[in-house]
mmCIF file of C-alpha atoms in Angstrom:
data_model
loop_
_atom_site.group_PDB
_atom_site.id
_atom_site.type_symbol
_atom_site.label_atom_id
_atom_site.label_comp_id
_atom_site.label_asym_id
_atom_site.label_seq_id
_atom_site.Cartn_x
_atom_site.Cartn_y
_atom_site.Cartn_z
ATOM 1 C CA ASN X 1 1.554 -18.014 8.680
ATOM 2 C CA VAL X 2 -1.692 -16.030 8.469
ATOM 3 C CA SER X 3 -4.564 -15.930 11.075
ATOM 4 C CA VAL X 4 -7.777 -14.564 9.883
ATOM 5 C CA TRP X 5 -10.086 -13.617 12.689
ATOM 6 C CA GLY X 6 -13.571 -12.889 11.569
ATOM 7 C CA SER X 7 -15.768 -15.022 13.570
ATOM 8 C CA ASP X 8 -15.991 -16.589 17.045
ATOM 9 C CA GLU X 9 -12.721 -18.540 16.640
ATOM 10 C CA PRO X 10 -9.650 -18.137 14.444
ATOM 11 C CA ILE X 11 -10.281 -19.714 11.153
ATOM 12 C CA ALA X 12 -7.906 -20.908 8.400
ATOM 13 C CA SER X 13 -8.502 -19.156 5.224
ATOM 14 C CA ASP X 14 -7.681 -20.714 1.781
ATOM 15 C CA PHE X 15 -8.063 -17.502 -0.177
ATOM 16 C CA ILE X 16 -5.610 -15.682 1.674
ATOM 17 C CA PHE X 17 -2.869 -18.217 1.132
ATOM 18 C CA ASP X 18 -0.415 -18.228 -1.910
ATOM 19 C CA VAL X 19 0.267 -21.051 -4.157
ATOM 20 C CA ASN X 20 3.841 -20.394 -3.832
ATOM 21 C CA GLY X 21 3.788 -21.035 0.040
ATOM 22 C CA HIS X 22 3.988 -18.980 3.062
ATOM 23 C CA GLY X 23 4.676 -15.196 2.825
ATOM 24 C CA TRP X 24 7.443 -13.421 4.646
ATOM 25 C CA HIS X 25 7.626 -10.393 6.796
ATOM 26 C CA LEU X 26 9.974 -7.909 5.060
ATOM 27 C CA ASP X 27 12.473 -5.627 6.942
ATOM 28 C CA ARG X 28 11.533 -2.780 4.678
ATOM 29 C CA ALA X 29 14.517 -0.573 5.571
ATOM 30 C CA ARG X 30 17.043 -3.151 5.007
ATOM 31 C CA PHE X 31 15.262 -4.397 1.699
ATOM 32 C CA ASP X 32 15.124 -0.894 0.325
ATOM 33 C CA ALA X 33 18.914 -0.138 1.091
ATOM 34 C CA MET X 34 19.541 -3.484 -0.649
ATOM 35 C CA LEU X 35 17.901 -2.360 -3.750
ATOM 36 C CA ARG X 36 19.611 0.891 -3.625
ATOM 37 C CA ASN X 37 23.003 -0.816 -3.280
ATOM 38 C CA ALA X 38 22.384 -3.164 -6.087
ATOM 39 C CA ALA X 39 21.436 -0.178 -8.285
ATOM 40 C CA ARG X 40 24.581 1.662 -7.483
ATOM 41 C CA ASP X 41 26.589 -1.393 -8.032
ATOM 42 C CA ALA X 42 24.942 -1.720 -11.565
ATOM 43 C CA GLY X 43 26.195 1.800 -12.274
ATOM 44 C CA VAL X 44 23.130 3.746 -11.523
ATOM 45 C CA ASP X 45 23.465 7.039 -10.048
ATOM 46 C CA ALA X 46 20.934 6.659 -7.175
ATOM 47 C CA PRO X 47 20.896 9.780 -4.950
ATOM 48 C CA PHE X 48 18.756 9.481 -1.775
ATOM 49 C CA ALA X 49 16.282 11.807 -0.234
ATOM 50 C CA VAL X 50 15.997 14.207 -3.266
ATOM 51 C CA LYS X 51 12.840 16.190 -4.108
ATOM 52 C CA LEU X 52 11.507 17.192 -7.579
ATOM 53 C CA VAL X 53 11.518 20.952 -8.180
ATOM 54 C CA ASP X 54 10.804 21.149 -12.021
ATOM 55 C CA LEU X 55 10.758 19.200 -15.165
ATOM 56 C CA VAL X 56 10.675 20.489 -18.745
ATOM 57 C CA ARG X 57 10.238 18.544 -21.836
ATOM 58 C CA ASP X 58 13.748 19.133 -23.689
ATOM 59 C CA GLY X 59 13.679 18.104 -27.255
ATOM 60 C CA GLY X 60 13.341 14.449 -27.267
ATOM 61 C CA GLY X 61 14.163 14.033 -23.627
ATOM 62 C CA TRP X 62 13.637 15.959 -20.197
ATOM 63 C CA ARG X 63 15.468 18.371 -18.115
ATOM 64 C CA VAL X 64 14.739 17.687 -14.417
ATOM 65 C CA LYS X 65 15.563 20.031 -11.512
ATOM 66 C CA LEU X 66 16.142 18.226 -8.284
ATOM 67 C CA THR X 67 17.033 19.454 -4.698
ATOM 68 C CA SER X 68 18.396 17.895 -1.577
ATOM 69 C CA ARG X 69 19.827 18.949 1.724
ATOM 70 C CA GLU X 70 23.349 17.345 1.057
ATOM 71 C CA ALA X 71 23.734 18.459 -2.588
ATOM 72 C CA GLY X 72 21.318 21.361 -3.022
ATOM 73 C CA ASP X 73 19.743 22.029 -6.523
ATOM 74 C CA GLU X 74 20.780 19.835 -9.479
ATOM 75 C CA VAL X 75 19.657 19.753 -13.009
ATOM 76 C CA VAL X 76 19.907 16.265 -14.763
ATOM 77 C CA ARG X 77 18.833 15.343 -18.214
ATOM 78 C CA CYS X 78 17.323 11.984 -19.374
ATOM 79 C CA ASP X 79 15.700 10.503 -22.413
ATOM 80 C CA TRP X 80 12.747 8.761 -20.337
ATOM 81 C CA LEU X 81 11.070 9.479 -16.960
ATOM 82 C CA ILE X 82 9.978 6.459 -14.787
ATOM 83 C CA GLU X 83 7.116 7.726 -12.524
ATOM 84 C CA ALA X 84 7.737 5.938 -9.166
ATOM 85 C CA THR X 85 6.528 8.496 -6.668
ATOM 86 C CA GLY X 86 4.034 6.197 -5.050
ATOM 87 C CA ARG X 87 0.276 6.847 -4.491
ATOM 88 C CA ARG X 88 1.094 10.570 -4.940
ATOM 89 C CA ALA X 89 1.746 9.998 -8.589
ATOM 90 C CA ALA X 90 3.339 13.446 -8.521
ATOM 91 C CA VAL X 91 4.963 13.414 -11.946
ATOM 92 C CA ALA X 92 2.229 11.681 -13.776
ATOM 93 C CA ARG X 93 -0.335 14.098 -12.325
ATOM 94 C CA ARG X 94 1.972 16.993 -13.371
ATOM 95 C CA LEU X 95 2.105 15.778 -16.781
ATOM 96 C CA GLY X 96 -1.693 15.639 -17.067
ATOM 97 C CA ALA X 97 -2.656 12.057 -15.993
ATOM 98 C CA THR X 98 -5.614 11.667 -13.511
ATOM 99 C CA ARG X 99 -5.527 9.282 -10.592
ATOM 100 C CA ILE X 100 -9.029 7.519 -10.414
ATOM 101 C CA CYS X 101 -10.053 6.002 -6.894
ATOM 102 C CA GLU X 102 -12.419 3.446 -6.448
ATOM 103 C CA ASP X 103 -13.088 3.706 -2.739
ATOM 104 C CA LEU X 104 -12.330 5.991 0.327
ATOM 105 C CA LEU X 105 -10.079 3.453 2.289
ATOM 106 C CA VAL X 106 -7.621 4.963 4.664
ATOM 107 C CA ALA X 107 -5.087 3.218 7.150
ATOM 108 C CA PHE X 108 -4.510 4.334 10.735
ATOM 109 C CA HIS X 109 -1.468 2.667 12.222
ATOM 110 C CA ALA X 110 0.622 2.815 15.253
ATOM 111 C CA LEU X 111 3.776 1.090 16.708
ATOM 112 C CA PHE X 112 3.420 -1.003 19.978
ATOM 113 C CA ARG X 113 6.132 -2.106 22.202
ATOM 114 C CA ALA X 114 6.154 -4.757 25.154
ATOM 115 C CA PRO X 115 8.234 -4.475 28.192
ATOM 116 C CA ALA X 116 9.890 -7.876 27.411
ATOM 117 C CA TYR X 117 10.155 -9.970 24.162
ATOM 118 C CA THR X 118 7.797 -12.593 25.152
ATOM 119 C CA ASP X 119 5.809 -12.436 21.921
ATOM 120 C CA LYS X 120 6.860 -15.030 19.538
ATOM 121 C CA ASP X 121 3.921 -15.189 17.167
ATOM 122 C CA SER X 122 5.284 -14.044 13.850
ATOM 123 C CA ARG X 123 1.962 -14.768 11.920
ATOM 124 C CA THR X 124 0.115 -11.846 10.220
ATOM 125 C CA ALA X 125 -3.198 -11.325 12.052
ATOM 126 C CA ILE X 126 -6.353 -9.746 10.403
ATOM 127 C CA GLU X 127 -9.654 -9.282 12.325
ATOM 128 C CA SER X 128 -12.728 -7.800 10.630
ATOM 129 C CA ASP X 129 -14.747 -4.969 12.304
ATOM 130 C CA PRO X 130 -18.051 -3.510 11.813
ATOM 131 C CA CYS X 131 -16.628 -0.470 10.177
ATOM 132 C CA GLY X 132 -13.448 -2.025 8.591
ATOM 133 C CA TRP X 133 -10.722 -4.511 9.584
ATOM 134 C CA TRP X 134 -7.536 -4.620 11.727
ATOM 135 C CA TYR X 135 -4.132 -5.855 10.941
ATOM 136 C CA THR X 136 -1.096 -6.789 13.103
ATOM 137 C CA ALA X 137 2.494 -8.304 12.476
ATOM 138 C CA LEU X 138 5.519 -8.627 14.634
ATOM 139 C CA LEU X 139 8.302 -6.494 13.095
ATOM 140 C CA PRO X 140 12.176 -7.550 13.184
ATOM 141 C CA SER X 141 12.588 -5.073 15.946
ATOM 142 C CA GLY X 142 10.346 -6.924 18.218
ATOM 143 C CA GLU X 143 7.751 -4.264 18.136
ATOM 144 C CA ARG X 144 4.259 -4.855 16.727
ATOM 145 C CA ILE X 145 2.616 -2.633 13.903
ATOM 146 C CA VAL X 146 -1.124 -2.572 14.425
ATOM 147 C CA SER X 147 -3.321 -0.790 11.619
ATOM 148 C CA PHE X 148 -7.117 -0.085 11.448
ATOM 149 C CA MET X 149 -8.678 0.186 7.949
ATOM 150 C CA SER X 150 -11.905 1.909 7.183
ATOM 151 C CA ASP X 151 -13.529 4.503 4.804
ATOM 152 C CA SER X 152 -12.486 8.182 5.538
ATOM 153 C CA ASP X 153 -16.183 9.274 5.671
ATOM 154 C CA LEU X 154 -16.937 6.603 8.234
ATOM 155 C CA VAL X 155 -14.571 7.422 11.135
ATOM 156 C CA ASP X 156 -13.299 10.446 12.949
ATOM 157 C CA ARG X 157 -9.768 11.090 11.782
ATOM 158 C CA ALA X 158 -8.788 13.257 14.796
ATOM 159 C CA THR X 159 -9.907 10.376 17.241
ATOM 160 C CA LEU X 160 -7.997 7.853 15.486
ATOM 161 C CA LEU X 161 -4.811 9.840 15.314
ATOM 162 C CA CYS X 162 -4.607 10.288 19.078
ATOM 163 C CA PRO X 163 -3.409 7.281 21.420
ATOM 164 C CA ALA X 164 -6.565 7.328 23.585
ATOM 165 C CA GLY X 165 -8.870 7.123 20.672
ATOM 166 C CA PHE X 166 -6.972 4.512 18.604
ATOM 167 C CA THR X 167 -6.587 2.221 21.479
ATOM 168 C CA GLY X 168 -10.218 2.828 22.719
ATOM 169 C CA ARG X 169 -11.323 1.777 19.291
ATOM 170 C CA LEU X 170 -9.011 -1.305 19.429
ATOM 171 C CA GLU X 171 -10.466 -2.437 22.662
ATOM 172 C CA SER X 172 -13.682 -3.062 20.832
ATOM 173 C CA ASN X 173 -12.153 -5.994 18.912
ATOM 174 C CA ARG X 174 -11.709 -9.310 20.343
ATOM 175 C CA TYR X 175 -8.416 -11.130 19.273
ATOM 176 C CA ILE X 176 -5.753 -8.399 18.468
ATOM 177 C CA SER X 177 -6.647 -6.550 21.643
ATOM 178 C CA THR X 178 -6.343 -9.668 23.747
ATOM 179 C CA LEU X 179 -2.957 -10.445 21.835
ATOM 180 C CA LEU X 180 -1.518 -6.953 22.848
ATOM 181 C CA ALA X 181 -2.914 -7.108 26.339
ATOM 182 C CA SER X 182 -1.383 -10.431 27.096
ATOM 183 C CA HIS X 183 2.063 -9.187 26.270
ATOM 184 C CA GLY X 184 1.682 -5.584 27.834
ATOM 185 C CA TYR X 185 2.085 -3.909 24.626
ATOM 186 C CA LYS X 186 1.863 -0.044 24.671
ATOM 187 C CA VAL X 187 1.862 2.729 21.943
ATOM 188 C CA VAL X 188 5.326 3.978 21.611
ATOM 189 C CA ASP X 189 5.088 6.308 18.502
ATOM 190 C CA ARG X 190 2.652 8.887 17.313
ATOM 191 C CA LEU X 191 -0.347 7.681 15.219
ATOM 192 C CA ARG X 192 -0.157 8.014 11.509
ATOM 193 C CA GLY X 193 -2.795 7.875 8.708
ATOM 194 C CA ALA X 194 -2.182 6.933 5.211
ATOM 195 C CA ASP X 195 -3.991 6.626 1.902
ATOM 196 C CA ALA X 196 -4.986 2.956 1.381
ATOM 197 C CA ARG X 197 -7.436 3.516 -1.624
ATOM 198 C CA THR X 198 -7.739 1.233 -4.737
ATOM 199 C CA ALA X 199 -6.697 3.505 -7.558
ATOM 200 C CA ARG X 200 -4.902 3.784 -10.914
ATOM 201 C CA LEU X 201 -3.924 6.437 -13.284
ATOM 202 C CA ASP X 202 -6.210 6.897 -16.454
ATOM 203 C CA CYS X 203 -2.936 6.600 -18.470
ATOM 204 C CA VAL X 204 -0.021 4.614 -17.182
ATOM 205 C CA SER X 205 2.435 5.733 -20.022
ATOM 206 C CA GLY X 206 2.742 8.957 -22.117
ATOM 207 C CA PRO X 207 5.367 10.591 -24.516
ATOM 208 C CA GLY X 208 8.631 9.920 -22.845
ATOM 209 C CA TRP X 209 7.340 8.576 -19.447
ATOM 210 C CA THR X 210 5.915 5.564 -17.964
ATOM 211 C CA ALA X 211 4.418 4.959 -14.443
ATOM 212 C CA VAL X 212 5.239 2.041 -12.202
ATOM 213 C CA GLY X 213 4.251 0.575 -8.847
ATOM 214 C CA ASP X 214 1.698 2.424 -6.728
ATOM 215 C CA ALA X 215 1.950 5.352 -8.909
ATOM 216 C CA ALA X 216 0.366 3.303 -11.805
ATOM 217 C CA ILE X 217 -1.767 1.103 -9.780
ATOM 218 C CA SER X 218 -2.350 0.890 -6.053
ATOM 219 C CA PHE X 219 -4.098 -1.985 -4.301
ATOM 220 C CA ASP X 220 -6.086 -2.414 -1.014
ATOM 221 C CA PRO X 221 -3.492 -3.593 1.539
ATOM 222 C CA LEU X 222 -5.793 -6.598 2.146
ATOM 223 C CA SER X 223 -4.210 -7.981 -1.014
ATOM 224 C CA SER X 224 -0.509 -7.717 0.367
ATOM 225 C CA GLN X 225 0.555 -7.059 -3.370
ATOM 226 C CA GLY X 226 2.259 -3.735 -3.060
ATOM 227 C CA ILE X 227 5.778 -4.890 -3.157
ATOM 228 C CA LEU X 228 5.233 -7.612 -5.586
ATOM 229 C CA THR X 229 3.353 -5.373 -7.961
ATOM 230 C CA ALA X 230 6.090 -2.682 -7.611
ATOM 231 C CA LEU X 231 8.740 -5.265 -8.706
ATOM 232 C CA TYR X 232 6.725 -6.752 -11.416
ATOM 233 C CA THR X 233 5.655 -3.300 -13.034
ATOM 234 C CA GLY X 234 9.126 -2.105 -12.649
ATOM 235 C CA LEU X 235 10.473 -5.016 -14.474
ATOM 236 C CA ARG X 236 7.927 -4.903 -17.331
ATOM 237 C CA ALA X 237 8.275 -1.260 -17.754
ATOM 238 C CA GLY X 238 11.994 -1.206 -17.917
ATOM 239 C CA GLN X 239 11.810 -3.998 -20.728
ATOM 240 C CA ALA X 240 9.203 -1.895 -22.610
ATOM 241 C CA ILE X 241 11.136 1.347 -22.273
ATOM 242 C CA ASP X 242 14.439 -0.421 -23.307
ATOM 243 C CA GLY X 243 12.537 -1.282 -26.638
ATOM 244 C CA ALA X 244 10.977 2.103 -27.087
ATOM 245 C CA LEU X 245 14.381 3.746 -26.946
ATOM 246 C CA ALA X 246 15.557 1.424 -29.644
ATOM 247 C CA GLY X 247 12.633 2.418 -31.667
ATOM 248 C CA ASP X 248 9.940 -0.380 -30.995
ATOM 249 C CA PRO X 249 7.006 1.000 -29.130
ATOM 250 C CA VAL X 250 5.059 -2.371 -29.219
ATOM 251 C CA GLY X 251 6.432 -3.194 -25.754
ATOM 252 C CA LEU X 252 5.015 -0.049 -24.183
ATOM 253 C CA GLU X 253 1.519 -1.126 -25.445
ATOM 254 C CA GLY X 254 1.886 -4.367 -24.158
ATOM 255 C CA TYR X 255 2.911 -2.912 -20.801
ATOM 256 C CA VAL X 256 -0.212 -0.829 -20.653
ATOM 257 C CA ARG X 257 -2.421 -3.918 -21.413
ATOM 258 C CA GLY X 258 -0.462 -5.714 -18.676
ATOM 259 C CA VAL X 259 -1.461 -3.094 -15.945
ATOM 260 C CA ASP X 260 -5.115 -3.337 -17.252
ATOM 261 C CA GLU X 261 -5.232 -7.124 -16.895
ATOM 262 C CA LEU X 262 -3.462 -6.778 -13.514
ATOM 263 C CA SER X 263 -6.264 -4.478 -12.503
ATOM 264 C CA VAL X 264 -9.063 -6.709 -13.664
ATOM 265 C CA ALA X 265 -7.534 -9.836 -11.892
ATOM 266 C CA TYR X 266 -7.089 -7.899 -8.742
ATOM 267 C CA CYS X 267 -10.576 -6.445 -8.466
ATOM 268 C CA GLY X 268 -12.056 -9.964 -8.844
ATOM 269 C CA ARG X 269 -10.053 -11.292 -6.021
ATOM 270 C CA ARG X 270 -10.495 -8.310 -3.724
ATOM 271 C CA ASN X 271 -14.308 -8.719 -4.175
ATOM 272 C CA ALA X 272 -14.207 -12.452 -3.211
ATOM 273 C CA TYR X 273 -12.112 -11.611 -0.075
ATOM 274 C CA TYR X 274 -14.627 -9.019 1.253
ATOM 275 C CA ALA X 275 -17.553 -11.298 0.395
ATOM 276 C CA ALA X 276 -16.300 -13.772 2.790
ATOM 277 C CA GLU X 277 -17.442 -11.446 5.706
ATOM 278 C CA GLY X 278 -21.259 -11.660 5.987
ATOM 279 C CA ARG X 279 -21.951 -10.657 9.628
ATOM 280 C CA TRP X 280 -22.743 -6.849 9.073
ATOM 281 C CA PRO X 281 -25.067 -6.589 6.067
ATOM 282 C CA ASP X 282 -26.345 -3.142 7.083
ATOM 283 C CA GLN X 283 -22.882 -1.630 7.671
ATOM 284 C CA ALA X 284 -21.855 0.891 4.948
ATOM 285 C CA PHE X 285 -18.222 -0.430 4.817
ATOM 286 C CA TRP X 286 -19.066 -3.864 4.012
ATOM 287 C CA ASN X 287 -22.283 -2.969 1.774
ATOM 288 C CA ARG X 288 -20.030 -0.821 -0.480
ATOM 289 C CA ARG X 289 -17.729 -3.922 -1.079
ATOM 290 C CA ARG X 290 -20.507 -6.027 -1.846
ATOM 291 C CA GLY X 291 -21.672 -3.538 -4.489
ATOM 292 C CA THR X 292 -24.804 -2.671 -2.569
ATOM 293 C CA SER X 293 -23.659 0.954 -1.656
ATOM 294 C CA HIS X 294 -21.752 2.662 -4.321
ATOM 295 C CA ILE X 295 -19.029 5.394 -4.245
ATOM 296 C CA THR X 296 -18.180 7.010 -7.633
ATOM 297 C CA ALA X 297 -14.621 7.691 -8.589
ATOM 298 C CA ASN X 298 -15.151 11.505 -8.327
ATOM 299 C CA GLN X 299 -16.343 11.142 -4.724
ATOM 300 C CA ALA X 300 -13.273 9.178 -3.891
ATOM 301 C CA GLN X 301 -10.860 11.576 -5.313
#
């Protein structure tokens, strides 16, 4: 269920398929609601749309101040913190961890809608570009998400965050622009930009806290591994924390090693994916991913 468009014709690509079969397009809002409801059914107090105001080490645990529009300020106490604030890693960075970034990748994305639901192509489509790559998928709503990935220093952010600039850049590609035009798609929502860098924390666990998901380690969207990694690290961290609270710290050491191993495996696969595109040897975006043009972690912060 994947089309990879990087040459004159669509090509089937073995490296983007999974041994477990076809992937699925996820209705993220319904999926997130399902997870929240499952947590509540299991007895978890799972408030929604709260913000962290402050946290203080309180003896062997934590005192955490939260706020929300519905409930106002609230102070809760816990024995262990799980850092799950995504790429911001807001809690871990507050506790002294550093987010190390390997590149400058940024995603610009827009929602497109057609006048009629004539588009039945539910495959994920990826098309390479001299300065990055494009992605599109049909959403459960019948609309299409279209994203452009490039390095932040290679594109003009203001241009790509306006409809004319984004669609003008889109018209320079061959396949995705043709797909959109054939169904009469138009931009229906404001353009957005998002951090898409490969990054990880220099330490994913400390005294009384552990990071999971994108907070611990975040991948290039080309890997399509974000949700899977979040679920995997959440499960492994939960098991390790359960052991630590029972007096056995070995599980936490194993969790940290597991994140390290995950990072090594991911980097090898990512490099192989990008090496498959060889048409633009003089373009900075592709040179960087072949190792011929280097960005340091400090530059990528």
